[in-house]
Amino acid sequence: MYKTKAYSAASATSPLASTTIPRRDPTEHDVQIEILFCGICHSDLHLVRNEWNNVMPAVYPCVPGHEILGRVTRVGSGVTGFRPGDLAAVGCLVDSDRTCRECQAGLEQFCPNGTLTYNSADKHLGGVTYGGYSDSIVVDEHFVLHVPSNLDLAGAAPLLCAGITTYSPMRHWGVTKGKKVGVVGLGGLGHMAVKLAHALAAHVVVFTTSPGKKEDARRLGADEVVVSGNADEMRKHAGSFDFILDAVSADHNIGAYMQLLRRDGNITLVGAPENPLAVSAFGLILGRRSLSGSPIGGIRETQELLDFCGSHNITADVEVIPIQKVNEAYGRMLKSDVKYRFSIDMASLKSE
Ligand SMILES: NC(=O)c1ccc[n+]([C@@H]2O[C@H](COP(=O)([O-])OP(=O)(O)OC[C@H]3O[C@@H](n4cnc5c(N)ncnc54)[C@H](OP(=O)(O)O)[C@@H]3O)[C@@H](O)[C@H]2O)c1
Ligand SMILES: [Zn+2]
Ligand SMILES: [Zn+2]
């Protein structure tokens, strides 16, 4: 075991602050990674503030961060896919049972015995796992991803959650050339969804509450942009979408978007607001529409996403910040004031 620097929250109401945490020494199949960049996901904020208490109570101290990108510093004797000096990335999962039906299918995100990167029971050291707002991390190589060398590192980190979480349902629901795809909420997830749907050659329509994001939405790849408060603009799209991805982090009227689906259209929730959303039965019945959800993606598909981004040169639009600005960044994220993902430069942690 060794100690590494990190930022943690001591309670649901405490700001994140400098600390040290234990990490295991790499065992046979482990990869030790020096973290260079870590994205800030809205899930970090939900969890740290215990907003998901009913499903996933936070354990304190809590070290968030699951958009991890870094360089390999050490590997265990049984590791075959990584060498010291390689780029490496870790997303939301660091372990699973590898034996259940989901794991066998390469869908580790559904494993009933999965270990999340933070706030899951730590099988090695006891207590809970600690995430990427830290100097280094040690992860079994099965859960470590390869990063295409052409990608900007700060912008590639968010692919590990925002990227895969939007890519996976779009692949599952058949987003391809010519499909009409809506993206609700132009935040970290939403802006990745726009870039990826555009790269998949879909016709992309962004729904935003922020009129100031209209031009950005087009630059990111949207064919049309709708300010969702404008009822006339919304009505024009009634019954026309094949697929809508809802990436909103707070209470909102999902019924307004269900009306926009065509027959057999699907709306998938990736946003995870604290409170339940109201769904009208007739919004689904008429049109045989479906509503579903989707969590991150499996390891195989996450690598596929990274390779896809490598070949299309896709990264997140990031504002790089030092770790000392993380609390300020959380405040700005809540005001939808981030263009479009914060990526923490972990070198800033060395001065703590
Ligand atoms: N399913 C999964 O596996 C998974 C993975 C990662 C994250 N998530 C969840 O996905 C959600 C989005 O995460 P993120 O990191 O992309 O967050 P984010 O960067 O804060 O983006 C959320 C966006 O939602 C819109 N929004 C915020 N408040 C709103 C309100 N009151 N009404 C309507 N729209 C509002 C804003 O877009 P506009 O300004 O364009 O309106 C905002 O930019 C979070 O709940 C997060 O926990 C889920
Ligand atoms: Zn996330
Ligand atoms: Zn499993």
CSV table of C-alpha atoms and ligand atoms in Angstrom, one decimal:
chain,number,residue,atom,x,y,z
A,1,MET,CA,0.0,0.0,0.0
A,2,TYR,CA,1.1,3.5,-0.7
A,3,LYS,CA,-0.3,7.0,-0.1
A,4,THR,CA,-1.3,9.4,-2.9
A,5,LYS,CA,-2.6,13.0,-3.0
A,6,ALA,CA,-6.3,13.5,-3.7
A,7,TYR,CA,-9.3,15.9,-3.2
A,8,SER,CA,-12.2,14.6,-1.1
A,9,ALA,CA,-15.4,15.8,0.4
A,10,ALA,CA,-15.9,15.1,4.1
A,11,SER,CA,-19.7,15.3,4.0
A,12,ALA,CA,-22.6,16.2,1.7
A,13,THR,CA,-22.3,19.8,2.5
A,14,SER,CA,-18.5,20.1,2.7
A,15,PRO,CA,-16.4,21.5,-0.2
A,16,LEU,CA,-13.8,19.3,-1.7
A,17,ALA,CA,-10.4,19.7,-0.1
A,18,SER,CA,-6.9,18.3,-0.2
A,19,THR,CA,-6.2,15.0,1.5
A,20,THR,CA,-4.1,11.8,1.1
A,21,ILE,CA,-5.6,8.4,0.3
A,22,PRO,CA,-4.3,4.8,0.3
A,23,ARG,CA,-3.8,2.9,-3.0
A,24,ARG,CA,-2.8,-0.8,-3.3
A,25,ASP,CA,0.6,-1.7,-4.7
A,26,PRO,CA,0.0,-3.2,-8.1
A,27,THR,CA,-0.8,-7.0,-7.9
A,28,GLU,CA,-0.2,-9.4,-10.8
A,29,HIS,CA,-2.8,-8.1,-13.2
A,30,ASP,CA,-2.8,-4.4,-12.1
A,31,VAL,CA,-1.8,-1.3,-13.9
A,32,GLN,CA,-0.6,1.8,-11.9
A,33,ILE,CA,-1.4,5.0,-13.6
A,34,GLU,CA,-0.2,8.6,-12.9
A,35,ILE,CA,-3.3,10.6,-13.6
A,36,LEU,CA,-2.8,13.6,-16.0
A,37,PHE,CA,-6.3,14.7,-16.5
A,38,CYS,CA,-9.7,14.0,-14.9
A,39,GLY,CA,-13.0,15.3,-16.3
A,40,ILE,CA,-15.7,16.6,-14.0
A,41,CYS,CA,-19.0,14.8,-14.5
A,42,HIS,CA,-22.3,16.0,-13.1
A,43,SER,CA,-22.5,12.6,-11.5
A,44,ASP,CA,-19.5,13.6,-9.3
A,45,LEU,CA,-21.6,16.5,-8.0
A,46,HIS,CA,-24.8,14.4,-7.5
A,47,LEU,CA,-22.9,11.8,-5.6
A,48,VAL,CA,-20.7,14.1,-3.5
A,49,ARG,CA,-23.8,16.0,-2.4
A,50,ASN,CA,-25.6,12.7,-1.7
A,51,GLU,CA,-28.4,13.6,-4.1
A,52,TRP,CA,-28.7,9.9,-5.1
A,53,ASN,CA,-29.0,8.9,-1.5
A,54,ASN,CA,-32.0,6.5,-2.3
A,55,VAL,CA,-30.1,4.5,-4.8
A,56,MET,CA,-26.4,5.0,-4.1
A,57,PRO,CA,-25.7,6.6,-0.7
A,58,ALA,CA,-22.4,8.5,-0.6
A,59,VAL,CA,-19.7,7.2,1.8
A,60,TYR,CA,-17.4,9.9,3.2
A,61,PRO,CA,-14.7,10.9,2.7
A,62,CYS,CA,-15.6,10.7,-1.0
A,63,VAL,CA,-13.1,11.1,-3.8
A,64,PRO,CA,-15.0,11.5,-7.1
A,65,GLY,CA,-13.7,11.3,-10.6
A,66,HIS,CA,-14.3,8.7,-13.3
A,67,GLU,CA,-13.0,10.3,-16.5
A,68,ILE,CA,-9.4,9.4,-15.9
A,69,LEU,CA,-6.6,9.7,-18.3
A,70,GLY,CA,-2.9,9.2,-17.5
A,71,ARG,CA,0.3,7.4,-18.1
A,72,VAL,CA,1.3,3.9,-16.9
A,73,THR,CA,4.0,4.0,-14.2
A,74,ARG,CA,4.1,0.3,-13.1
A,75,VAL,CA,2.5,-3.0,-14.2
A,76,GLY,CA,2.1,-6.3,-12.4
A,77,SER,CA,4.0,-9.4,-13.7
A,78,GLY,CA,0.9,-10.8,-15.5
A,79,VAL,CA,-0.1,-7.6,-17.4
A,80,THR,CA,0.2,-8.1,-21.1
A,81,GLY,CA,-1.6,-5.1,-22.7
A,82,PHE,CA,0.2,-2.1,-21.0
A,83,ARG,CA,3.8,-1.1,-20.4
A,84,PRO,CA,5.2,1.8,-18.3
A,85,GLY,CA,5.0,5.0,-20.4
A,86,ASP,CA,1.8,4.0,-22.3
A,87,LEU,CA,-1.2,6.3,-22.2
A,88,ALA,CA,-4.0,4.7,-20.3
A,89,ALA,CA,-7.6,5.6,-19.3
A,90,VAL,CA,-10.1,4.5,-16.8
A,91,GLY,CA,-13.9,5.2,-16.7
A,92,CYS,CA,-16.6,4.4,-14.3
A,93,LEU,CA,-15.8,0.8,-13.7
A,94,VAL,CA,-12.7,-0.8,-12.1
A,95,ASP,CA,-13.9,-4.4,-11.5
A,96,SER,CA,-16.7,-6.9,-11.9
A,97,ASP,CA,-17.2,-10.6,-11.2
A,98,ARG,CA,-16.2,-11.5,-14.9
A,99,THR,CA,-18.4,-14.6,-14.7
A,100,CYS,CA,-22.1,-13.5,-14.8
A,101,ARG,CA,-24.1,-13.4,-18.0
A,102,GLU,CA,-23.6,-9.7,-18.4
A,103,CYS,CA,-19.8,-9.9,-18.0
A,104,GLN,CA,-19.7,-12.8,-20.4
A,105,ALA,CA,-21.4,-10.7,-23.0
A,106,GLY,CA,-18.9,-7.8,-22.4
A,107,LEU,CA,-21.6,-5.7,-20.7
A,108,GLU,CA,-19.8,-5.2,-17.4
A,109,GLN,CA,-22.0,-2.1,-16.7
A,110,PHE,CA,-24.8,-4.4,-15.9
A,111,CYS,CA,-22.8,-6.8,-13.7
A,112,PRO,CA,-24.6,-7.2,-10.3
A,113,ASN,CA,-21.2,-7.4,-8.7
A,114,GLY,CA,-19.5,-4.5,-10.4
A,115,THR,CA,-17.1,-2.2,-8.7
A,116,LEU,CA,-17.5,1.5,-9.5
A,117,THR,CA,-14.4,3.7,-9.7
A,118,TYR,CA,-15.5,5.5,-6.6
A,119,ASN,CA,-17.9,4.9,-3.8
A,120,SER,CA,-18.0,1.1,-4.2
A,121,ALA,CA,-16.7,-1.5,-1.7
A,122,ASP,CA,-12.9,-1.8,-2.2
A,123,LYS,CA,-12.2,-5.5,-2.3
A,124,HIS,CA,-8.4,-5.0,-1.8
A,125,LEU,CA,-8.1,-2.4,0.9
A,126,GLY,CA,-11.5,-2.4,2.5
A,127,GLY,CA,-13.6,0.8,2.8
A,128,VAL,CA,-14.7,2.3,-0.5
A,129,THR,CA,-13.0,2.9,-3.8
A,130,TYR,CA,-11.6,6.4,-4.5
A,131,GLY,CA,-11.8,8.1,-7.9
A,132,GLY,CA,-9.7,10.1,-10.2
A,133,TYR,CA,-9.4,13.5,-8.4
A,134,SER,CA,-6.0,12.1,-7.3
A,135,ASP,CA,-2.4,11.7,-8.3
A,136,SER,CA,-2.5,8.0,-9.2
A,137,ILE,CA,-4.8,5.0,-9.4
A,138,VAL,CA,-4.3,1.2,-9.5
A,139,VAL,CA,-6.7,-0.8,-11.7
A,140,ASP,CA,-6.9,-4.3,-13.1
A,141,GLU,CA,-5.8,-4.3,-16.7
A,142,HIS,CA,-9.2,-5.6,-17.9
A,143,PHE,CA,-10.7,-2.3,-16.9
A,144,VAL,CA,-7.9,-0.1,-18.4
A,145,LEU,CA,-8.4,1.4,-21.8
A,146,HIS,CA,-6.0,2.4,-24.6
A,147,VAL,CA,-6.1,6.0,-25.7
A,148,PRO,CA,-5.5,6.8,-29.4
A,149,SER,CA,-2.2,8.8,-29.6
A,150,ASN,CA,-3.6,11.6,-31.9
A,151,LEU,CA,-6.2,12.8,-29.3
A,152,ASP,CA,-5.7,15.9,-27.1
A,153,LEU,CA,-5.3,14.4,-23.6
A,154,ALA,CA,-7.4,17.0,-21.6
A,155,GLY,CA,-10.2,16.6,-24.1
A,156,ALA,CA,-10.0,12.9,-24.3
A,157,ALA,CA,-10.6,12.3,-20.6
A,158,PRO,CA,-14.3,13.0,-20.8
A,159,LEU,CA,-14.8,10.3,-23.4
A,160,LEU,CA,-14.5,7.9,-20.5
A,161,CYS,CA,-17.9,8.8,-19.2
A,162,ALA,CA,-19.6,11.6,-21.2
A,163,GLY,CA,-18.5,9.9,-24.4
A,164,ILE,CA,-19.4,6.3,-23.8
A,165,THR,CA,-22.6,7.2,-22.0
A,166,THR,CA,-24.0,8.9,-25.1
A,167,TYR,CA,-22.4,6.5,-27.6
A,168,SER,CA,-23.7,3.3,-26.1
A,169,PRO,CA,-27.5,4.1,-26.3
A,170,MET,CA,-27.1,5.7,-29.8
A,171,ARG,CA,-25.5,2.4,-31.0
A,172,HIS,CA,-28.1,0.3,-29.2
A,173,TRP,CA,-31.1,2.3,-30.7
A,174,GLY,CA,-29.6,2.3,-34.2
A,175,VAL,CA,-28.5,5.9,-34.7
A,176,THR,CA,-27.2,5.9,-38.3
A,177,LYS,CA,-27.2,8.0,-41.4
A,178,GLY,CA,-30.4,9.9,-42.0
A,179,LYS,CA,-32.0,9.2,-38.6
A,180,LYS,CA,-33.5,12.2,-36.9
A,181,VAL,CA,-31.9,12.4,-33.5
A,182,GLY,CA,-32.7,14.9,-30.6
A,183,VAL,CA,-30.2,15.8,-27.9
A,184,VAL,CA,-31.8,17.4,-24.8
A,185,GLY,CA,-29.4,19.5,-22.6
A,186,LEU,CA,-26.2,20.8,-24.0
A,187,GLY,CA,-23.8,20.0,-21.2
A,188,GLY,CA,-20.9,17.6,-20.9
A,189,LEU,CA,-22.9,14.6,-22.1
A,190,GLY,CA,-25.1,16.5,-24.5
A,191,HIS,CA,-22.2,18.1,-26.4
A,192,MET,CA,-20.6,14.7,-26.8
A,193,ALA,CA,-23.9,13.3,-28.0
A,194,VAL,CA,-24.0,16.0,-30.7
A,195,LYS,CA,-20.5,15.3,-31.9
A,196,LEU,CA,-21.0,11.6,-32.0
A,197,ALA,CA,-24.5,11.6,-33.6
A,198,HIS,CA,-23.1,14.0,-36.2
A,199,ALA,CA,-20.1,11.6,-36.8
A,200,LEU,CA,-22.7,8.8,-37.2
A,201,ALA,CA,-24.3,11.0,-40.0
A,202,ALA,CA,-27.6,11.5,-38.2
A,203,HIS,CA,-29.7,14.6,-38.6
A,204,VAL,CA,-29.1,16.2,-35.1
A,205,VAL,CA,-31.4,18.6,-33.3
A,206,VAL,CA,-30.3,20.2,-30.0
A,207,PHE,CA,-32.9,21.2,-27.4
A,208,THR,CA,-31.4,23.7,-24.9
A,209,THR,CA,-32.7,26.0,-22.2
A,210,SER,CA,-29.8,28.4,-22.9
A,211,PRO,CA,-30.3,30.6,-26.0
A,212,GLY,CA,-26.7,31.6,-25.7
A,213,LYS,CA,-25.6,28.1,-26.7
A,214,LYS,CA,-27.3,28.2,-30.1
A,215,GLU,CA,-24.2,29.0,-32.1
A,216,ASP,CA,-22.1,26.5,-30.2
A,217,ALA,CA,-24.6,23.8,-30.9
A,218,ARG,CA,-24.2,24.3,-34.6
A,219,ARG,CA,-20.5,24.4,-34.4
A,220,LEU,CA,-20.5,21.1,-32.5
A,221,GLY,CA,-22.5,19.5,-35.3
A,222,ALA,CA,-26.2,20.2,-34.8
A,223,ASP,CA,-28.3,20.7,-37.9
A,224,GLU,CA,-31.0,22.5,-36.0
A,225,VAL,CA,-31.3,24.1,-32.5
A,226,VAL,CA,-34.5,24.6,-30.6
A,227,VAL,CA,-34.7,26.7,-27.4
A,228,SER,CA,-37.0,24.4,-25.5
A,229,GLY,CA,-39.0,27.3,-23.8
A,230,ASN,CA,-40.3,28.3,-27.2
A,231,ALA,CA,-43.6,26.3,-27.7
A,232,ASP,CA,-43.9,27.1,-31.4
A,233,GLU,CA,-40.4,25.9,-32.2
A,234,MET,CA,-41.2,22.7,-30.2
A,235,ARG,CA,-44.4,22.1,-32.0
A,236,LYS,CA,-42.8,22.1,-35.4
A,237,HIS,CA,-41.0,18.9,-34.5
A,238,ALA,CA,-44.0,17.0,-33.2
A,239,GLY,CA,-44.0,13.3,-34.1
A,240,SER,CA,-40.8,13.4,-36.1
A,241,PHE,CA,-37.9,11.9,-34.1
A,242,ASP,CA,-36.5,8.4,-34.4
A,243,PHE,CA,-34.5,8.8,-31.2
A,244,ILE,CA,-34.0,11.4,-28.5
A,245,LEU,CA,-31.3,11.3,-25.9
A,246,ASP,CA,-32.2,13.2,-22.7
A,247,ALA,CA,-29.1,14.4,-20.9
A,248,VAL,CA,-30.6,16.8,-18.4
A,249,SER,CA,-29.4,16.8,-14.8
A,250,ALA,CA,-32.4,18.4,-13.2
A,251,ASP,CA,-36.2,18.4,-13.1
A,252,HIS,CA,-37.8,19.0,-16.5
A,253,ASN,CA,-40.8,18.1,-18.5
A,254,ILE,CA,-40.0,14.9,-20.3
A,255,GLY,CA,-43.5,14.7,-21.7
A,256,ALA,CA,-42.8,17.6,-24.0
A,257,TYR,CA,-40.1,15.5,-25.7
A,258,MET,CA,-42.1,12.3,-25.8
A,259,GLN,CA,-44.5,14.2,-28.1
A,260,LEU,CA,-41.8,14.8,-30.5
A,261,LEU,CA,-41.1,11.0,-31.2
A,262,ARG,CA,-42.5,9.4,-34.3
A,263,ARG,CA,-44.2,6.0,-34.2
A,264,ASP,CA,-42.0,3.5,-32.4
A,265,GLY,CA,-39.6,6.2,-31.5
A,266,ASN,CA,-37.5,6.0,-28.4
A,267,ILE,CA,-36.4,8.5,-25.8
A,268,THR,CA,-33.5,7.3,-23.6
A,269,LEU,CA,-32.7,9.0,-20.3
A,270,VAL,CA,-29.0,9.3,-19.5
A,271,GLY,CA,-29.5,12.3,-17.3
A,272,ALA,CA,-30.1,11.2,-13.7
A,273,PRO,CA,-32.0,14.0,-11.9
A,274,GLU,CA,-32.5,13.6,-8.1
A,275,ASN,CA,-36.3,13.5,-8.2
A,276,PRO,CA,-38.7,11.2,-10.3
A,277,LEU,CA,-39.9,12.6,-13.6
A,278,ALA,CA,-43.7,12.6,-14.5
A,279,VAL,CA,-44.5,10.4,-17.5
A,280,SER,CA,-48.0,10.5,-19.2
A,281,ALA,CA,-49.3,7.1,-20.2
A,282,PHE,CA,-50.8,8.4,-23.4
A,283,GLY,CA,-47.5,10.0,-24.3
A,284,LEU,CA,-46.2,6.5,-24.7
A,285,ILE,CA,-49.3,4.6,-25.8
A,286,LEU,CA,-50.2,6.9,-28.7
A,287,GLY,CA,-47.4,6.2,-31.2
A,288,ARG,CA,-46.2,3.0,-29.4
A,289,ARG,CA,-43.3,5.1,-28.1
A,290,SER,CA,-40.7,3.8,-25.6
A,291,LEU,CA,-38.8,5.4,-22.8
A,292,SER,CA,-35.7,3.8,-21.5
A,293,GLY,CA,-32.5,4.5,-19.6
A,294,SER,CA,-28.9,3.6,-20.2
A,295,PRO,CA,-25.8,3.5,-18.0
A,296,ILE,CA,-22.3,4.2,-19.3
A,297,GLY,CA,-21.1,1.2,-21.4
A,298,GLY,CA,-19.0,-2.0,-21.2
A,299,ILE,CA,-15.3,-2.2,-21.5
A,300,ARG,CA,-15.3,-3.5,-25.1
A,301,GLU,CA,-17.7,-0.8,-26.2
A,302,THR,CA,-15.7,1.9,-24.4
A,303,GLN,CA,-12.6,0.9,-26.3
A,304,GLU,CA,-14.7,0.9,-29.5
A,305,LEU,CA,-15.8,4.5,-28.7
A,306,LEU,CA,-12.2,5.6,-28.0
A,307,ASP,CA,-11.1,4.1,-31.3
A,308,PHE,CA,-14.0,5.8,-33.1
A,309,CYS,CA,-13.0,9.1,-31.6
A,310,GLY,CA,-9.4,8.5,-32.6
A,311,SER,CA,-10.4,7.9,-36.2
A,312,HIS,CA,-12.8,10.9,-36.3
A,313,ASN,CA,-10.5,13.1,-34.1
A,314,ILE,CA,-13.3,13.7,-31.6
A,315,THR,CA,-12.6,15.0,-28.1
A,316,ALA,CA,-14.7,17.0,-25.6
A,317,ASP,CA,-14.6,20.8,-25.7
A,318,VAL,CA,-12.9,21.4,-22.3
A,319,GLU,CA,-12.0,24.2,-20.0
A,320,VAL,CA,-8.9,23.0,-18.2
A,321,ILE,CA,-8.7,24.0,-14.6
A,322,PRO,CA,-6.4,23.3,-11.6
A,323,ILE,CA,-7.8,21.1,-8.9
A,324,GLN,CA,-7.9,24.2,-6.6
A,325,LYS,CA,-10.8,25.5,-8.7
A,326,VAL,CA,-13.0,22.3,-8.4
A,327,ASN,CA,-15.5,23.8,-6.0
A,328,GLU,CA,-16.0,26.9,-8.2
A,329,ALA,CA,-16.4,24.5,-11.2
A,330,TYR,CA,-19.2,22.6,-9.4
A,331,GLY,CA,-21.0,25.9,-8.8
A,332,ARG,CA,-20.6,26.9,-12.5
A,333,MET,CA,-21.8,23.4,-13.7
A,334,LEU,CA,-25.0,23.9,-11.7
A,335,LYS,CA,-25.6,27.1,-13.6
A,336,SER,CA,-25.0,25.4,-16.9
A,337,ASP,CA,-22.0,27.6,-17.3
A,338,VAL,CA,-19.4,25.2,-18.7
A,339,LYS,CA,-18.3,24.9,-22.3
A,340,TYR,CA,-18.7,22.0,-22.2
A,341,ARG,CA,-16.7,19.9,-19.8
A,342,PHE,CA,-14.2,20.8,-17.0
A,343,SER,CA,-11.0,18.8,-17.2
A,344,ILE,CA,-8.7,19.0,-14.2
A,345,ASP,CA,-5.0,19.3,-14.9
A,346,MET,CA,-3.8,16.9,-12.2
A,347,ALA,CA,-0.3,18.4,-12.2
A,348,SER,CA,-1.9,21.1,-10.0
A,349,LEU,CA,-2.3,18.6,-7.2
A,350,LYS,CA,1.5,18.2,-6.8
A,351,SER,CA,1.7,21.6,-5.1
A,352,GLU,CA,-0.8,20.6,-2.3
B,1,LIG,N1,-26.6,7.3,-17.4
B,1,LIG,C1,-25.3,7.4,-17.1
B,1,LIG,O1,-24.5,6.4,-17.1
B,1,LIG,C2,-24.7,8.8,-16.7
B,1,LIG,C3,-23.4,9.0,-16.9
B,1,LIG,C4,-22.9,10.3,-16.7
B,1,LIG,C5,-23.7,11.3,-16.3
B,1,LIG,N2,-25.1,11.0,-16.1
B,1,LIG,C6,-26.0,12.1,-15.7
B,1,LIG,O2,-26.3,12.8,-16.8
B,1,LIG,C7,-26.7,14.2,-16.4
B,1,LIG,C8,-25.9,15.2,-17.2
B,1,LIG,O3,-24.6,15.1,-16.9
B,1,LIG,P1,-23.5,16.2,-17.4
B,1,LIG,O4,-22.2,15.9,-16.8
B,1,LIG,O5,-23.6,16.3,-18.9
B,1,LIG,O6,-24.1,17.5,-16.7
B,1,LIG,P2,-24.0,19.0,-17.2
B,1,LIG,O7,-22.7,19.3,-17.9
B,1,LIG,O8,-24.3,19.8,-16.0
B,1,LIG,O9,-25.2,19.2,-18.3
B,1,LIG,C9,-26.5,19.2,-17.9
B,1,LIG,C10,-27.3,20.1,-18.9
B,1,LIG,O10,-28.7,19.9,-18.6
B,1,LIG,C11,-29.4,21.1,-18.9
B,1,LIG,N3,-30.1,21.6,-17.7
B,1,LIG,C12,-29.6,21.8,-16.5
B,1,LIG,N4,-30.5,22.2,-15.6
B,1,LIG,C13,-31.7,22.1,-16.3
B,1,LIG,C14,-33.1,22.4,-16.0
B,1,LIG,N5,-33.4,22.7,-14.7
B,1,LIG,N6,-34.0,22.2,-16.9
B,1,LIG,C15,-33.7,21.9,-18.2
B,1,LIG,N7,-32.4,21.6,-18.6
B,1,LIG,C16,-31.4,21.8,-17.6
B,1,LIG,C17,-28.3,22.2,-19.3
B,1,LIG,O11,-28.3,22.2,-20.7
B,1,LIG,P3,-28.8,23.5,-21.5
B,1,LIG,O12,-28.1,24.7,-21.0
B,1,LIG,O13,-28.5,23.2,-22.9
B,1,LIG,O14,-30.3,23.6,-21.3
B,1,LIG,C18,-27.0,21.5,-18.7
B,1,LIG,O15,-25.9,22.0,-19.5
B,1,LIG,C19,-26.4,14.2,-14.9
B,1,LIG,O16,-27.6,14.0,-14.2
B,1,LIG,C20,-25.5,13.1,-14.7
B,1,LIG,O17,-25.5,12.6,-13.4
B,1,LIG,C21,-25.5,9.8,-16.3
B,2,ZN,ZN,-19.9,10.4,-15.3
B,3,ZN,ZN,-20.6,-9.9,-13.9
